[in-house]
Every structure is written in structure tokens, then in C-alpha cells.
């Protein structure tokens, strides 16, 4: 069993180096920097990976390795994640995230049309982009998909914000100790460590902005599907 564990760790695909691009129009951001990871040929079809609320580009280790033979795989760090500079606003909207993704695609010089994969919070960003930039999405895949809530009161939103704020209150390292809630009972030590390392890259401002997008109305599929041409 020990030998199998060692072999599994040895075959773990390496992460690409963290890369940077300059934010063009800085009016909506606290700085001038995007961070991201990339794998595959520069001339291959672009596939953009959008992480979840407690994750970042490191979440896509296996996809960066496994899909780079067919795509130019680009895993963004949303505003406020890893070394991507955060939004100035305290409550970014669906449109803000759609515009941010458009800014990012421009910064890393991707083609007009891209394939998108979004997980959880990333699925919300993907939907927002498909709604506001319908001509720019070739294909869209989503996992752990969330949609904009309907009829949630301000009091209910405030409770969720307070609960999420408490989760990240001790900082990213402490937040990474909570990964058992994300994993099955049979998760290996290696999986627990991998997920912990990803979650510990979370910063409070980016995390809370992602949480607040999850409370935004206005991107439920039944309301918005006619605007997307994917």
C-alpha cells in the first residue's frame, strides 16, 4: 500500500508556472495584474477554465495536463484570487464578472470566440459571460452549476454573507483546514493535501466577491437562455 501511495504521488501531473498579464482598463480594479496558468499549443483551440469560489487556477491540475494535447488550456484566477488584482467595488454584479472575463481574454490575447468550462462559482461567471457576450462562446460546459436566486430577501442574503465571512475570517490557511466538508469519507491523504493546497490560496476579498455573485438575481437559464447563442 505504501508503494502504491508513493507511485501515485510520483505520477501527479505538475502544475504549469503562474503567468501574468496586464489589466488594460484599470478603472474597475485595485491594480493592474491578472494571474493565470496555461498549457498546450498557442495555436490550438482555446479552452478557458473558470474555478470555484474557494479555488483558483491550481484546481485544474489534471485538466491542464489532460486536455493540453487538443486545446490551448487557460485557467484564470478571477479578480481577487491568487495574484489577480481584485475589483474596487464591494458588490460586483453579473455584468462586472462578464466584463472582467472579457478583459482577461483580451489581456492574454485569446481569439474572439472561446470554449468555457466553469465549476460552481465559475459556472456563474460562465453564464454571465454567455449572457452579455453571446457571440464569444463556442461551447460551454458547467459542473456544480449554480444559477441566480429568485425572491431572496436582503435579510437572507445578509445571513449568507455573514456565514461566509466567518468561514474565511481566519485567513486562507485556516480556511484550507475545512476541506473535509468538500470530500468524501474515503478521500486519500494525497487528495486531501491537494485540495487543502488549492483552498489555502483563497484570499478573503476575492472569496467574498464570489459569494456575492452567488446572491445576484438575473441569470437563471429559463430567463436568459434566449440571449445566449452557444
GROMACS .gro file of C-alpha atoms in nm:
model
  230
    1UNK     CA    1   0.000   0.000   0.000
    2UNK     CA    2   0.285   0.238   0.082
    3UNK     CA    3   0.445   0.164  -0.255
    4UNK     CA    4   0.118   0.240  -0.435
    5UNK     CA    5   0.086   0.570  -0.248
    6UNK     CA    6   0.442   0.672  -0.341
    7UNK     CA    7   0.386   0.579  -0.706
    8UNK     CA    8   0.063   0.780  -0.715
    9UNK     CA    9   0.243   1.085  -0.583
   10UNK     CA   10   0.523   1.044  -0.836
   11UNK     CA   11   0.276   1.039  -1.127
   12UNK     CA   12   0.094   1.353  -1.013
   13UNK     CA   13   0.098   1.593  -1.311
   14UNK     CA   14   0.295   1.912  -1.243
   15UNK     CA   15   0.125   2.248  -1.249
   16UNK     CA   16   0.230   2.500  -1.515
   17UNK     CA   17   0.412   2.809  -1.398
   18UNK     CA   18   0.199   3.101  -1.288
   19UNK     CA   19   0.180   3.360  -1.565
   20UNK     CA   20   0.079   3.726  -1.565
   21UNK     CA   21  -0.091   3.971  -1.799
   22UNK     CA   22  -0.160   4.341  -1.765
   23UNK     CA   23  -0.509   4.465  -1.694
   24UNK     CA   24  -0.582   4.717  -1.968
   25UNK     CA   25  -0.852   4.950  -1.835
   26UNK     CA   26  -0.786   4.964  -1.460
   27UNK     CA   27  -1.090   5.171  -1.360
   28UNK     CA   28  -1.272   4.876  -1.202
   29UNK     CA   29  -0.975   4.707  -1.034
   30UNK     CA   30  -0.745   4.773  -0.740
   31UNK     CA   31  -0.436   4.701  -0.950
   32UNK     CA   32  -0.306   4.620  -1.297
   33UNK     CA   33  -0.240   4.244  -1.290
   34UNK     CA   34  -0.404   3.921  -1.400
   35UNK     CA   35  -0.255   3.586  -1.300
   36UNK     CA   36  -0.328   3.253  -1.470
   37UNK     CA   37  -0.191   2.916  -1.575
   38UNK     CA   38  -0.167   2.784  -1.930
   39UNK     CA   39  -0.082   2.461  -2.111
   40UNK     CA   40  -0.095   2.341  -2.472
   41UNK     CA   41  -0.007   2.487  -2.812
   42UNK     CA   42  -0.060   2.858  -2.865
   43UNK     CA   43  -0.235   2.791  -3.197
   44UNK     CA   44  -0.478   2.528  -3.060
   45UNK     CA   45  -0.848   2.595  -2.993
   46UNK     CA   46  -0.879   2.800  -2.672
   47UNK     CA   47  -1.036   2.639  -2.365
   48UNK     CA   48  -1.080   2.869  -2.064
   49UNK     CA   49  -1.124   2.714  -1.718
   50UNK     CA   50  -1.317   2.911  -1.453
   51UNK     CA   51  -1.261   2.794  -1.094
   52UNK     CA   52  -1.496   2.773  -0.796
   53UNK     CA   53  -1.534   3.020  -0.512
   54UNK     CA   54  -1.284   2.852  -0.280
   55UNK     CA   55  -1.043   2.755  -0.555
   56UNK     CA   56  -0.812   2.908  -0.817
   57UNK     CA   57  -0.612   2.801  -1.122
   58UNK     CA   58  -0.443   2.522  -0.921
   59UNK     CA   59  -0.781   2.345  -0.905
   60UNK     CA   60  -0.739   2.246  -1.271
   61UNK     CA   61  -0.412   2.048  -1.236
   62UNK     CA   62  -0.547   1.737  -1.410
   63UNK     CA   63  -0.738   1.926  -1.681
   64UNK     CA   64  -0.435   2.139  -1.767
   65UNK     CA   65  -0.240   1.818  -1.816
   66UNK     CA   66  -0.510   1.605  -1.974
   67UNK     CA   67  -0.662   1.850  -2.223
   68UNK     CA   68  -0.350   2.030  -2.341
   69UNK     CA   69  -0.293   1.785  -2.626
   70UNK     CA   70  -0.607   1.916  -2.800
   71UNK     CA   71  -0.655   2.272  -2.664
   72UNK     CA   72  -0.476   2.582  -2.554
   73UNK     CA   73  -0.591   2.547  -2.195
   74UNK     CA   74  -0.601   2.869  -1.992
   75UNK     CA   75  -0.704   2.865  -1.625
   76UNK     CA   76  -0.778   3.214  -1.500
   77UNK     CA   77  -0.759   3.346  -1.147
   78UNK     CA   78  -1.071   3.559  -1.104
   79UNK     CA   79  -1.035   3.911  -0.963
   80UNK     CA   80  -0.904   3.885  -0.608
   81UNK     CA   81  -0.771   3.529  -0.648
   82UNK     CA   82  -0.402   3.432  -0.621
   83UNK     CA   83  -0.225   3.737  -0.773
   84UNK     CA   84  -0.508   3.872  -0.987
   85UNK     CA   85  -0.597   4.215  -0.854
   86UNK     CA   86  -0.945   4.249  -0.707
   87UNK     CA   87  -1.247   4.456  -0.802
   88UNK     CA   88  -1.275   4.801  -0.648
   89UNK     CA   89  -1.647   4.762  -0.587
   90UNK     CA   90  -1.763   4.579  -0.276
   91UNK     CA   91  -2.051   4.405  -0.453
   92UNK     CA   92  -1.963   4.307  -0.813
   93UNK     CA   93  -2.250   4.213  -1.041
   94UNK     CA   94  -2.305   3.952  -1.309
   95UNK     CA   95  -2.209   4.216  -1.567
   96UNK     CA   96  -1.892   4.304  -1.373
   97UNK     CA   97  -1.774   3.943  -1.392
   98UNK     CA   98  -1.867   3.914  -1.759
   99UNK     CA   99  -1.668   4.228  -1.833
  100UNK     CA  100  -1.378   4.102  -1.620
  101UNK     CA  101  -1.359   3.781  -1.820
  102UNK     CA  102  -1.368   3.984  -2.143
  103UNK     CA  103  -1.084   4.198  -2.004
  104UNK     CA  104  -0.887   3.885  -1.917
  105UNK     CA  105  -0.933   3.724  -2.259
  106UNK     CA  106  -0.814   4.045  -2.419
  107UNK     CA  107  -0.513   4.065  -2.188
  108UNK     CA  108  -0.393   3.712  -2.268
  109UNK     CA  109  -0.466   3.766  -2.639
  110UNK     CA  110  -0.716   3.487  -2.687
  111UNK     CA  111  -0.936   3.473  -3.000
  112UNK     CA  112  -1.279   3.634  -3.015
  113UNK     CA  113  -1.456   3.300  -2.956
  114UNK     CA  114  -1.356   3.057  -2.682
  115UNK     CA  115  -1.470   2.734  -2.517
  116UNK     CA  116  -1.557   2.772  -2.150
  117UNK     CA  117  -1.561   2.527  -1.859
  118UNK     CA  118  -1.693   2.662  -1.529
  119UNK     CA  119  -1.715   2.493  -1.190
  120UNK     CA  120  -1.958   2.619  -0.923
  121UNK     CA  121  -1.889   2.996  -0.892
  122UNK     CA  122  -1.709   2.960  -1.224
  123UNK     CA  123  -2.032   2.829  -1.378
  124UNK     CA  124  -2.198   3.153  -1.270
  125UNK     CA  125  -1.921   3.357  -1.432
  126UNK     CA  126  -1.957   3.146  -1.748
  127UNK     CA  127  -2.331   3.207  -1.762
  128UNK     CA  128  -2.283   3.580  -1.712
  129UNK     CA  129  -2.031   3.588  -1.995
  130UNK     CA  130  -2.261   3.390  -2.226
  131UNK     CA  131  -2.547   3.632  -2.149
  132UNK     CA  132  -2.351   3.953  -2.202
  133UNK     CA  133  -2.110   3.830  -2.471
  134UNK     CA  134  -2.317   3.565  -2.651
  135UNK     CA  135  -2.118   3.580  -2.974
  136UNK     CA  136  -1.791   3.499  -2.798
  137UNK     CA  137  -1.871   3.149  -2.667
  138UNK     CA  138  -1.818   2.846  -2.889
  139UNK     CA  139  -1.909   2.576  -2.635
  140UNK     CA  140  -1.992   2.588  -2.266
  141UNK     CA  141  -1.963   2.312  -2.004
  142UNK     CA  142  -2.052   2.354  -1.637
  143UNK     CA  143  -2.013   2.140  -1.324
  144UNK     CA  144  -2.161   2.202  -0.979
  145UNK     CA  145  -2.375   2.458  -1.158
  146UNK     CA  146  -2.540   2.748  -0.976
  147UNK     CA  147  -2.796   2.998  -1.102
  148UNK     CA  148  -2.913   3.336  -0.983
  149UNK     CA  149  -3.163   3.305  -0.696
  150UNK     CA  150  -3.516   3.442  -0.718
  151UNK     CA  151  -3.700   3.619  -0.442
  152UNK     CA  152  -3.423   3.607  -0.181
  153UNK     CA  153  -3.472   3.877   0.079
  154UNK     CA  154  -3.200   4.115   0.185
  155UNK     CA  155  -3.208   3.956   0.530
  156UNK     CA  156  -3.148   3.611   0.381
  157UNK     CA  157  -2.860   3.748   0.176
  158UNK     CA  158  -2.710   3.914   0.484
  159UNK     CA  159  -2.716   3.582   0.673
  160UNK     CA  160  -2.530   3.407   0.390
  161UNK     CA  161  -2.273   3.687   0.368
  162UNK     CA  162  -2.214   3.672   0.744
  163UNK     CA  163  -2.178   3.294   0.740
  164UNK     CA  164  -1.930   3.304   0.452
  165UNK     CA  165  -1.736   3.589   0.614
  166UNK     CA  166  -1.694   3.374   0.925
  167UNK     CA  167  -1.558   3.087   0.712
  168UNK     CA  168  -1.271   3.299   0.579
  169UNK     CA  169  -1.221   3.511   0.893
  170UNK     CA  170  -0.900   3.332   0.998
  171UNK     CA  171  -0.740   3.377   0.657
  172UNK     CA  172  -0.661   3.147   0.368
  173UNK     CA  173  -0.451   2.896   0.563
  174UNK     CA  174  -0.719   2.841   0.823
  175UNK     CA  175  -0.983   2.823   0.551
  176UNK     CA  176  -0.784   2.539   0.391
  177UNK     CA  177  -0.831   2.328   0.704
  178UNK     CA  178  -1.202   2.296   0.622
  179UNK     CA  179  -1.160   2.067   0.321
  180UNK     CA  180  -1.319   1.760   0.479
  181UNK     CA  181  -1.657   1.919   0.408
  182UNK     CA  182  -1.570   1.912   0.038
  183UNK     CA  183  -1.455   1.549   0.017
  184UNK     CA  184  -1.594   1.200   0.057
  185UNK     CA  185  -1.510   0.990   0.361
  186UNK     CA  186  -1.277   0.771   0.156
  187UNK     CA  187  -1.061   1.052   0.018
  188UNK     CA  188  -0.692   0.966   0.010
  189UNK     CA  189  -0.429   1.160   0.202
  190UNK     CA  190  -0.295   1.285  -0.130
  191UNK     CA  191  -0.636   1.417  -0.237
  192UNK     CA  192  -0.687   1.589   0.097
  193UNK     CA  193  -0.347   1.755   0.064
  194UNK     CA  194  -0.411   1.865  -0.295
  195UNK     CA  195  -0.746   2.020  -0.211
  196UNK     CA  196  -0.605   2.185   0.102
  197UNK     CA  197  -0.327   2.345  -0.102
  198UNK     CA  198  -0.578   2.483  -0.352
  199UNK     CA  199  -0.815   2.619  -0.088
  200UNK     CA  200  -0.530   2.781   0.107
  201UNK     CA  201  -0.469   3.002  -0.196
  202UNK     CA  202  -0.801   3.178  -0.129
  203UNK     CA  203  -0.799   3.545  -0.028
  204UNK     CA  204  -1.093   3.696   0.163
  205UNK     CA  205  -1.178   3.976  -0.080
  206UNK     CA  206  -1.196   3.758  -0.390
  207UNK     CA  207  -1.383   3.487  -0.199
  208UNK     CA  208  -1.648   3.726  -0.068
  209UNK     CA  209  -1.693   3.882  -0.411
  210UNK     CA  210  -1.757   3.533  -0.550
  211UNK     CA  211  -2.007   3.466  -0.271
  212UNK     CA  212  -2.191   3.787  -0.354
  213UNK     CA  213  -2.218   3.691  -0.721
  214UNK     CA  214  -2.396   3.379  -0.598
  215UNK     CA  215  -2.662   3.604  -0.445
  216UNK     CA  216  -2.720   3.809  -0.760
  217UNK     CA  217  -3.051   3.782  -0.943
  218UNK     CA  218  -3.080   3.778  -1.318
  219UNK     CA  219  -2.901   3.484  -1.474
  220UNK     CA  220  -3.141   3.193  -1.432
  221UNK     CA  221  -3.140   2.982  -1.752
  222UNK     CA  222  -3.515   2.997  -1.802
  223UNK     CA  223  -3.493   3.376  -1.810
  224UNK     CA  224  -3.171   3.420  -2.003
  225UNK     CA  225  -3.135   3.126  -2.241
  226UNK     CA  226  -3.268   3.327  -2.536
  227UNK     CA  227  -2.978   3.569  -2.504
  228UNK     CA  228  -2.709   3.303  -2.531
  229UNK     CA  229  -2.616   3.161  -2.871
  230UNK     CA  230  -2.379   2.887  -2.757
   0.00000   0.00000   0.00000
